[in-house]
Amino acid sequence: MVALVARRGRDLQRYNDQGHRLVVGCIPYRLKVDNPRRDEIGQALQVLIISSQKGHDIMFPKGGWESDETIEGAASREAVEEAGVKGHIEGQLGMWVFKSKTKDSCKEGYMFPMRVTTELHVQKSCKQQWMKEALDKLVEQLLARSSR
């Protein structure tokens, strides 16, 4: 087990022109077999999801993108802090604007696939539409890669 200290505060937080907080996350995944055939992707894909702090929902690791890090660095940091995994960040899946659950504001979120290489420690169904869309994009990207 690895003890990690998450960053705190909003001093370095990035915001867009509309004042929306910029967040970055990833879909940590691994394939049960190397180079699965196109028709095997669905069976080979394993995706890591985490529970929310209050435990009422599931989500992908994500959090604030800070001014002293790259977007990929932020995605990697969130994967370590929230899911306890390291891996290779791959091409961006997209950007989604979503409403904050705790505040009356919106966030602009960027998602990346992350192929898991290391599990630092081990830690239901998805209600968030943008999470489903990001997962669909990951499957599309893996399918496109396997057909090359």
PDB file of C-alpha atoms in Angstrom:
ATOM      1  CA  MET A   1       0.000   0.000   0.000  1.00  0.00           C
ATOM      2  CA  VAL A   2       1.263   3.466  -0.896  1.00  0.00           C
ATOM      3  CA  ALA A   3       0.275   6.572   1.071  1.00  0.00           C
ATOM      4  CA  LEU A   4      -0.347   9.543  -1.202  1.00  0.00           C
ATOM      5  CA  VAL A   5      -1.055  13.143  -0.342  1.00  0.00           C
ATOM      6  CA  ALA A   6      -3.402  14.872  -2.764  1.00  0.00           C
ATOM      7  CA  ARG A   7      -2.849  18.467  -3.719  1.00  0.00           C
ATOM      8  CA  ARG A   8      -5.056  20.925  -1.853  1.00  0.00           C
ATOM      9  CA  GLY A   9      -6.417  24.386  -2.546  1.00  0.00           C
ATOM     10  CA  ARG A  10      -7.263  26.240  -5.717  1.00  0.00           C
ATOM     11  CA  ASP A  11      -4.243  28.571  -5.938  1.00  0.00           C
ATOM     12  CA  LEU A  12      -2.937  26.907  -9.118  1.00  0.00           C
ATOM     13  CA  GLN A  13      -6.322  25.911 -10.553  1.00  0.00           C
ATOM     14  CA  ARG A  14      -7.022  26.651 -14.238  1.00  0.00           C
ATOM     15  CA  TYR A  15     -10.311  28.147 -15.481  1.00  0.00           C
ATOM     16  CA  ASN A  16     -11.613  28.768 -19.002  1.00  0.00           C
ATOM     17  CA  ASP A  17     -12.825  32.108 -20.411  1.00  0.00           C
ATOM     18  CA  GLN A  18     -16.346  31.498 -19.042  1.00  0.00           C
ATOM     19  CA  GLY A  19     -15.011  30.884 -15.534  1.00  0.00           C
ATOM     20  CA  HIS A  20     -15.560  27.108 -15.672  1.00  0.00           C
ATOM     21  CA  ARG A  21     -13.027  25.111 -13.679  1.00  0.00           C
ATOM     22  CA  LEU A  22     -10.853  22.915 -15.915  1.00  0.00           C
ATOM     23  CA  VAL A  23     -10.675  19.293 -14.823  1.00  0.00           C
ATOM     24  CA  VAL A  24      -8.768  16.390 -16.301  1.00  0.00           C
ATOM     25  CA  GLY A  25      -9.289  12.695 -15.909  1.00  0.00           C
ATOM     26  CA  CYS A  26      -8.606   9.345 -17.411  1.00  0.00           C
ATOM     27  CA  ILE A  27     -10.169   5.982 -18.023  1.00  0.00           C
ATOM     28  CA  PRO A  28      -7.630   3.529 -16.614  1.00  0.00           C
ATOM     29  CA  TYR A  29      -7.795   0.288 -18.571  1.00  0.00           C
ATOM     30  CA  ARG A  30      -5.922  -2.864 -19.406  1.00  0.00           C
ATOM     31  CA  LEU A  31      -6.433  -5.648 -21.884  1.00  0.00           C
ATOM     32  CA  LYS A  32      -6.546  -9.246 -20.640  1.00  0.00           C
ATOM     33  CA  VAL A  33      -4.715 -10.335 -23.821  1.00  0.00           C
ATOM     34  CA  ASP A  34      -2.106  -8.527 -25.899  1.00  0.00           C
ATOM     35  CA  ASN A  35      -3.301  -7.324 -29.302  1.00  0.00           C
ATOM     36  CA  PRO A  36      -6.830  -8.744 -29.197  1.00  0.00           C
ATOM     37  CA  ARG A  37      -8.659  -9.187 -32.478  1.00  0.00           C
ATOM     38  CA  ARG A  38     -11.301  -6.598 -33.277  1.00  0.00           C
ATOM     39  CA  ASP A  39     -14.097  -8.958 -32.197  1.00  0.00           C
ATOM     40  CA  GLU A  40     -12.320  -9.672 -28.876  1.00  0.00           C
ATOM     41  CA  ILE A  41     -11.888  -6.059 -27.652  1.00  0.00           C
ATOM     42  CA  GLY A  42     -15.093  -6.053 -25.580  1.00  0.00           C
ATOM     43  CA  GLN A  43     -14.138  -9.263 -23.785  1.00  0.00           C
ATOM     44  CA  ALA A  44     -10.491  -8.269 -23.294  1.00  0.00           C
ATOM     45  CA  LEU A  45     -11.098  -4.737 -21.964  1.00  0.00           C
ATOM     46  CA  GLN A  46     -10.986  -4.144 -18.196  1.00  0.00           C
ATOM     47  CA  VAL A  47     -11.795  -0.617 -16.977  1.00  0.00           C
ATOM     48  CA  LEU A  48     -11.035   0.709 -13.492  1.00  0.00           C
ATOM     49  CA  ILE A  49     -13.708   2.885 -11.902  1.00  0.00           C
ATOM     50  CA  ILE A  50     -13.659   4.438  -8.454  1.00  0.00           C
ATOM     51  CA  SER A  51     -16.333   5.370  -5.950  1.00  0.00           C
ATOM     52  CA  SER A  52     -17.061   8.983  -5.091  1.00  0.00           C
ATOM     53  CA  GLN A  53     -15.810  10.364  -1.778  1.00  0.00           C
ATOM     54  CA  LYS A  54     -19.225   9.850  -0.207  1.00  0.00           C
ATOM     55  CA  GLY A  55     -19.533   6.431  -1.841  1.00  0.00           C
ATOM     56  CA  HIS A  56     -22.861   7.146  -3.541  1.00  0.00           C
ATOM     57  CA  ASP A  57     -21.642   7.028  -7.128  1.00  0.00           C
ATOM     58  CA  ILE A  58     -18.931   5.626  -9.351  1.00  0.00           C
ATOM     59  CA  MET A  59     -16.654   7.644 -11.585  1.00  0.00           C
ATOM     60  CA  PHE A  60     -13.374   7.824 -13.429  1.00  0.00           C
ATOM     61  CA  PRO A  61     -10.389   9.442 -11.686  1.00  0.00           C
ATOM     62  CA  LYS A  62     -10.479  13.184 -12.378  1.00  0.00           C
ATOM     63  CA  GLY A  63      -9.664  16.471 -10.753  1.00  0.00           C
ATOM     64  CA  GLY A  64      -8.410  19.987 -11.244  1.00  0.00           C
ATOM     65  CA  TRP A  65      -5.852  20.820 -13.927  1.00  0.00           C
ATOM     66  CA  GLU A  66      -3.292  23.075 -12.314  1.00  0.00           C
ATOM     67  CA  SER A  67      -1.132  25.748 -13.934  1.00  0.00           C
ATOM     68  CA  ASP A  68       2.171  24.047 -13.079  1.00  0.00           C
ATOM     69  CA  GLU A  69       1.437  20.810 -14.956  1.00  0.00           C
ATOM     70  CA  THR A  70       0.646  19.576 -18.445  1.00  0.00           C
ATOM     71  CA  ILE A  71      -2.806  18.213 -19.190  1.00  0.00           C
ATOM     72  CA  GLU A  72      -1.350  14.689 -19.430  1.00  0.00           C
ATOM     73  CA  GLY A  73       0.535  15.206 -16.165  1.00  0.00           C
ATOM     74  CA  ALA A  74      -2.703  16.206 -14.451  1.00  0.00           C
ATOM     75  CA  ALA A  75      -4.459  13.073 -15.765  1.00  0.00           C
ATOM     76  CA  SER A  76      -1.591  10.885 -14.515  1.00  0.00           C
ATOM     77  CA  ARG A  77      -1.565  12.589 -11.106  1.00  0.00           C
ATOM     78  CA  GLU A  78      -5.308  12.076 -10.668  1.00  0.00           C
ATOM     79  CA  ALA A  79      -4.981   8.375 -11.562  1.00  0.00           C
ATOM     80  CA  VAL A  80      -2.330   7.931  -8.863  1.00  0.00           C
ATOM     81  CA  GLU A  81      -4.146  10.034  -6.232  1.00  0.00           C
ATOM     82  CA  GLU A  82      -7.644   8.662  -6.753  1.00  0.00           C
ATOM     83  CA  ALA A  83      -7.193   5.162  -8.176  1.00  0.00           C
ATOM     84  CA  GLY A  84      -3.687   4.127  -7.121  1.00  0.00           C
ATOM     85  CA  VAL A  85      -2.543   3.257 -10.639  1.00  0.00           C
ATOM     86  CA  LYS A  86       0.157   4.410 -13.045  1.00  0.00           C
ATOM     87  CA  GLY A  87       0.274   3.950 -16.779  1.00  0.00           C
ATOM     88  CA  HIS A  88       0.651   5.444 -20.229  1.00  0.00           C
ATOM     89  CA  ILE A  89      -1.648   8.353 -21.091  1.00  0.00           C
ATOM     90  CA  GLU A  90      -2.900   8.047 -24.665  1.00  0.00           C
ATOM     91  CA  GLY A  91      -4.693  10.385 -27.102  1.00  0.00           C
ATOM     92  CA  GLN A  92      -7.441  12.618 -25.732  1.00  0.00           C
ATOM     93  CA  LEU A  93     -10.960  11.132 -25.881  1.00  0.00           C
ATOM     94  CA  GLY A  94     -12.701  14.492 -25.848  1.00  0.00           C
ATOM     95  CA  MET A  95     -13.925  17.421 -23.812  1.00  0.00           C
ATOM     96  CA  TRP A  96     -17.220  17.556 -21.925  1.00  0.00           C
ATOM     97  CA  VAL A  97     -18.911  20.393 -20.074  1.00  0.00           C
ATOM     98  CA  PHE A  98     -20.845  19.157 -17.060  1.00  0.00           C
ATOM     99  CA  LYS A  99     -22.612  20.641 -14.065  1.00  0.00           C
ATOM    100  CA  SER A 100     -20.970  20.402 -10.678  1.00  0.00           C
ATOM    101  CA  LYS A 101     -22.962  18.309  -8.209  1.00  0.00           C
ATOM    102  CA  THR A 102     -21.986  20.415  -5.210  1.00  0.00           C
ATOM    103  CA  LYS A 103     -22.034  23.929  -6.653  1.00  0.00           C
ATOM    104  CA  ASP A 104     -24.199  25.786  -9.124  1.00  0.00           C
ATOM    105  CA  SER A 105     -21.425  25.915 -11.706  1.00  0.00           C
ATOM    106  CA  CYS A 106     -20.077  24.059 -14.709  1.00  0.00           C
ATOM    107  CA  LYS A 107     -16.771  22.335 -15.282  1.00  0.00           C
ATOM    108  CA  GLU A 108     -14.907  21.709 -18.509  1.00  0.00           C
ATOM    109  CA  GLY A 109     -13.474  18.205 -18.380  1.00  0.00           C
ATOM    110  CA  TYR A 110     -10.891  16.524 -20.603  1.00  0.00           C
ATOM    111  CA  MET A 111     -10.609  12.735 -20.625  1.00  0.00           C
ATOM    112  CA  PHE A 112      -7.778  10.470 -21.717  1.00  0.00           C
ATOM    113  CA  PRO A 113      -7.386   6.702 -21.888  1.00  0.00           C
ATOM    114  CA  MET A 114      -4.613   5.412 -19.650  1.00  0.00           C
ATOM    115  CA  ARG A 115      -3.210   1.949 -20.234  1.00  0.00           C
ATOM    116  CA  VAL A 116      -2.414   0.735 -16.711  1.00  0.00           C
ATOM    117  CA  THR A 117       1.103  -0.580 -16.116  1.00  0.00           C
ATOM    118  CA  THR A 118       1.314  -0.472 -12.308  1.00  0.00           C
ATOM    119  CA  GLU A 119      -1.224  -0.919  -9.508  1.00  0.00           C
ATOM    120  CA  LEU A 120       0.004   0.899  -6.399  1.00  0.00           C
ATOM    121  CA  HIS A 121      -2.842  -0.363  -4.215  1.00  0.00           C
ATOM    122  CA  VAL A 122      -6.168  -2.020  -4.778  1.00  0.00           C
ATOM    123  CA  GLN A 123      -9.116  -0.117  -4.064  1.00  0.00           C
ATOM    124  CA  LYS A 124     -21.573  -0.821  -9.960  1.00  0.00           C
ATOM    125  CA  SER A 125     -23.320   1.006 -12.924  1.00  0.00           C
ATOM    126  CA  CYS A 126     -22.635   4.438 -14.330  1.00  0.00           C
ATOM    127  CA  LYS A 127     -25.214   7.252 -14.105  1.00  0.00           C
ATOM    128  CA  GLN A 128     -23.187  10.016 -15.775  1.00  0.00           C
ATOM    129  CA  GLN A 129     -23.866  10.258 -19.533  1.00  0.00           C
ATOM    130  CA  TRP A 130     -20.547  11.976 -20.272  1.00  0.00           C
ATOM    131  CA  MET A 131     -18.717   9.056 -18.620  1.00  0.00           C
ATOM    132  CA  LYS A 132     -20.563   6.604 -20.875  1.00  0.00           C
ATOM    133  CA  GLU A 133     -19.646   8.717 -23.920  1.00  0.00           C
ATOM    134  CA  ALA A 134     -15.975   8.850 -22.890  1.00  0.00           C
ATOM    135  CA  LEU A 135     -15.947   5.073 -22.431  1.00  0.00           C
ATOM    136  CA  ASP A 136     -17.532   4.613 -25.883  1.00  0.00           C
ATOM    137  CA  LYS A 137     -14.785   6.831 -27.347  1.00  0.00           C
ATOM    138  CA  LEU A 138     -12.135   4.648 -25.693  1.00  0.00           C
ATOM    139  CA  VAL A 139     -13.640   1.508 -27.246  1.00  0.00           C
ATOM    140  CA  GLU A 140     -13.754   3.256 -30.667  1.00  0.00           C
ATOM    141  CA  GLN A 141     -10.097   4.251 -30.318  1.00  0.00           C
ATOM    142  CA  LEU A 142      -9.062   0.709 -29.362  1.00  0.00           C
ATOM    143  CA  LEU A 143     -11.064  -0.742 -32.252  1.00  0.00           C
ATOM    144  CA  ALA A 144      -9.453   1.675 -34.715  1.00  0.00           C
ATOM    145  CA  ARG A 145      -5.997   0.795 -33.390  1.00  0.00           C
ATOM    146  CA  SER A 146      -6.654  -2.951 -33.697  1.00  0.00           C
ATOM    147  CA  SER A 147      -7.733  -2.643 -37.348  1.00  0.00           C
ATOM    148  CA  ARG A 148      -4.394  -1.119 -38.438  1.00  0.00           C
TER     149      ARG A 148
END
